[in-house]
Structure formats: C-alpha cells, structure tokens
PDB file of C-alpha atoms in Angstrom:
ATOM      1  CA  UNK A 659       0.000   0.000   0.000  1.00  0.00           C
ATOM      2  CA  UNK A 660       1.205   3.522  -0.729  1.00  0.00           C
ATOM      3  CA  UNK A 661       0.915   6.426   1.701  1.00  0.00           C
ATOM      4  CA  UNK A 662       1.608  10.114   1.408  1.00  0.00           C
ATOM      5  CA  UNK A 663       3.701  11.895   4.049  1.00  0.00           C
ATOM      6  CA  UNK A 664       4.751  15.546   4.322  1.00  0.00           C
ATOM      7  CA  UNK A 665       7.912  17.186   5.543  1.00  0.00           C
ATOM      8  CA  UNK A 666       7.032  20.138   7.769  1.00  0.00           C
ATOM      9  CA  UNK A 667       9.822  22.189   9.362  1.00  0.00           C
ATOM     10  CA  UNK A 668      12.234  19.293   8.869  1.00  0.00           C
ATOM     11  CA  UNK A 669       9.872  16.742  10.441  1.00  0.00           C
ATOM     12  CA  UNK A 670       8.182  13.922   8.568  1.00  0.00           C
ATOM     13  CA  UNK A 671       4.458  13.853   9.259  1.00  0.00           C
ATOM     14  CA  UNK A 672       3.074  10.339   8.835  1.00  0.00           C
ATOM     15  CA  UNK A 673      -0.629   9.894   8.188  1.00  0.00           C
ATOM     16  CA  UNK A 674      -2.586   8.184  10.978  1.00  0.00           C
ATOM     17  CA  UNK A 675      -3.516   5.180   8.810  1.00  0.00           C
ATOM     18  CA  UNK A 676       0.178   4.514   8.061  1.00  0.00           C
ATOM     19  CA  UNK A 677       1.068   4.734  11.745  1.00  0.00           C
ATOM     20  CA  UNK A 678      -1.809   2.399  12.575  1.00  0.00           C
ATOM     21  CA  UNK A 679      -0.970  -0.142   9.832  1.00  0.00           C
ATOM     22  CA  UNK A 680       2.757  -0.105  10.737  1.00  0.00           C
ATOM     23  CA  UNK A 681       2.081  -0.299  14.473  1.00  0.00           C
ATOM     24  CA  UNK A 682       3.835   3.006  15.105  1.00  0.00           C
ATOM     25  CA  UNK A 683       2.767   4.748  18.280  1.00  0.00           C
ATOM     26  CA  UNK A 684       3.548   8.180  19.699  1.00  0.00           C
ATOM     27  CA  UNK A 685       7.038   8.199  21.163  1.00  0.00           C
ATOM     28  CA  UNK A 686       8.304   5.215  19.119  1.00  0.00           C
ATOM     29  CA  UNK A 687      11.835   5.489  17.771  1.00  0.00           C
ATOM     30  CA  UNK A 688      12.237   5.032  14.037  1.00  0.00           C
ATOM     31  CA  UNK A 689      15.356   4.084  12.111  1.00  0.00           C
ATOM     32  CA  UNK A 690      15.564   5.627   8.651  1.00  0.00           C
ATOM     33  CA  UNK A 691      18.090   4.196   6.227  1.00  0.00           C
ATOM     34  CA  UNK A 692      19.248   5.809   3.001  1.00  0.00           C
ATOM     35  CA  UNK A 693      19.318   3.185   0.247  1.00  0.00           C
ATOM     36  CA  UNK A 694      21.967   3.179  -2.510  1.00  0.00           C
ATOM     37  CA  UNK A 695      19.308   4.260  -5.024  1.00  0.00           C
ATOM     38  CA  UNK A 696      18.455   7.311  -2.895  1.00  0.00           C
ATOM     39  CA  UNK A 697      15.251   5.835  -1.478  1.00  0.00           C
ATOM     40  CA  UNK A 698      14.482   5.548   2.202  1.00  0.00           C
ATOM     41  CA  UNK A 699      13.674   2.559   4.364  1.00  0.00           C
ATOM     42  CA  UNK A 700      11.933   3.269   7.651  1.00  0.00           C
ATOM     43  CA  UNK A 701      11.698   0.723  10.459  1.00  0.00           C
ATOM     44  CA  UNK A 702      10.643   0.862  14.052  1.00  0.00           C
ATOM     45  CA  UNK A 703      13.319   0.334  16.667  1.00  0.00           C
ATOM     46  CA  UNK A 704      11.528  -2.906  17.637  1.00  0.00           C
ATOM     47  CA  UNK A 705      11.783  -4.175  14.037  1.00  0.00           C
ATOM     48  CA  UNK A 706      15.514  -3.467  13.949  1.00  0.00           C
ATOM     49  CA  UNK A 707      16.026  -5.270  17.263  1.00  0.00           C
ATOM     50  CA  UNK A 708      14.092  -8.322  15.978  1.00  0.00           C
ATOM     51  CA  UNK A 709      16.156  -8.366  12.761  1.00  0.00           C
ATOM     52  CA  UNK A 710      19.453  -8.169  14.651  1.00  0.00           C
ATOM     53  CA  UNK A 711      18.359 -10.893  17.081  1.00  0.00           C
ATOM     54  CA  UNK A 712      17.369 -13.114  14.164  1.00  0.00           C
ATOM     55  CA  UNK A 713      20.728 -12.533  12.487  1.00  0.00           C
ATOM     56  CA  UNK A 714      22.617 -13.435  15.658  1.00  0.00           C
ATOM     57  CA  UNK A 715      20.476 -16.553  16.127  1.00  0.00           C
ATOM     58  CA  UNK A 716      21.386 -17.697  12.622  1.00  0.00           C
ATOM     59  CA  UNK A 717      25.084 -17.356  13.509  1.00  0.00           C
ATOM     60  CA  UNK A 718      24.709 -19.335  16.754  1.00  0.00           C
ATOM     61  CA  UNK A 719      26.160 -22.790  17.112  1.00  0.00           C
ATOM     62  CA  UNK A 720      23.832 -25.743  16.586  1.00  0.00           C
ATOM     63  CA  UNK A 721      21.907 -26.777  19.690  1.00  0.00           C
ATOM     64  CA  UNK A 722      23.430 -30.275  19.677  1.00  0.00           C
ATOM     65  CA  UNK A 723      26.847 -28.864  20.625  1.00  0.00           C
ATOM     66  CA  UNK A 724      27.857 -28.196  24.203  1.00  0.00           C
ATOM     67  CA  UNK A 725      30.089 -25.138  24.066  1.00  0.00           C
ATOM     68  CA  UNK A 726      31.168 -25.492  27.698  1.00  0.00           C
ATOM     69  CA  UNK A 727      32.449 -29.022  27.052  1.00  0.00           C
ATOM     70  CA  UNK A 728      34.220 -27.831  23.890  1.00  0.00           C
ATOM     71  CA  UNK A 729      35.865 -24.975  25.792  1.00  0.00           C
ATOM     72  CA  UNK A 730      37.008 -27.317  28.564  1.00  0.00           C
ATOM     73  CA  UNK A 731      38.388 -29.826  26.038  1.00  0.00           C
ATOM     74  CA  UNK A 732      40.280 -27.036  24.259  1.00  0.00           C
ATOM     75  CA  UNK A 733      41.697 -25.743  27.541  1.00  0.00           C
ATOM     76  CA  UNK A 734      42.763 -29.257  28.596  1.00  0.00           C
ATOM     77  CA  UNK A 735      44.515 -29.746  25.254  1.00  0.00           C
ATOM     78  CA  UNK A 736      46.258 -26.384  25.730  1.00  0.00           C
ATOM     79  CA  UNK A 737      47.380 -27.434  29.223  1.00  0.00           C
ATOM     80  CA  UNK A 738      48.832 -30.709  27.898  1.00  0.00           C
ATOM     81  CA  UNK A 739      50.673 -28.813  25.154  1.00  0.00           C
ATOM     82  CA  UNK A 740      51.992 -26.240  27.643  1.00  0.00           C
ATOM     83  CA  UNK A 741      53.175 -28.957  30.049  1.00  0.00           C
ATOM     84  CA  UNK A 742      54.945 -30.772  27.204  1.00  0.00           C
ATOM     85  CA  UNK A 743      56.674 -27.544  26.174  1.00  0.00           C
ATOM     86  CA  UNK A 744      57.774 -26.917  29.780  1.00  0.00           C
ATOM     87  CA  UNK A 745      59.152 -30.449  30.119  1.00  0.00           C
ATOM     88  CA  UNK A 746      60.989 -30.103  26.801  1.00  0.00           C
ATOM     89  CA  UNK A 747      62.501 -26.802  27.952  1.00  0.00           C
ATOM     90  CA  UNK A 748      63.571 -28.324  31.296  1.00  0.00           C
ATOM     91  CA  UNK A 749      65.156 -31.263  29.520  1.00  0.00           C
ATOM     92  CA  UNK A 750      67.156 -28.990  27.231  1.00  0.00           C
ATOM     93  CA  UNK A 751      68.267 -26.595  29.984  1.00  0.00           C
ATOM     94  CA  UNK A 752      69.002 -28.896  32.906  1.00  0.00           C
ATOM     95  CA  UNK A 753      70.962 -31.580  31.142  1.00  0.00           C
TER      96      UNK A 753
END
C-alpha cells in the first residue's frame, strides 16, 4: 500500500492510517536508512532489534553442541601442550 507523508519544518508527518498499519505509536523510535538508489527505508526500533536478534540466532552454534564441554576440552589440550613444552625446555636446559 502507498501512503503520502509531508515534511514540515524538517519533520516527517506520517498519516494516521500509516502509523496504525505499521504499528507506530507516539514516542516510538524510528530508524531511517538511506538506500543506494536514494530511497528511504523506515523501520521501528523494535523491528531493527528483531532483525538483529534473528541474524545473531542464525550465527549461533547448533543446539546439539555443548560449548562449555568444547571450551574445557580445548583448555585441557592447551594445558597438555603447555606442560609438554615446559618439560621439553627443562630437559634442554638442565641436562
């Protein structure tokens, strides 16, 4: 659907039916993005938050992985490597 808005003293005046249809209420924060073609995209702050949350969820590790166990396994492997390096150093410098 197409709506008509006016710029008055530097402020964009949105018609009530657009605000109603978009779920925009008085006091809501809007994010306005300038598109490469010069057009504008307007979103509510809540929409932007939902989009960012969705993007982060898509980057999350699969649920079948236990990140704590992976971290502990990595740290244990690091400790073994560090201990081996220390023993090698001691062998070279105390002989």
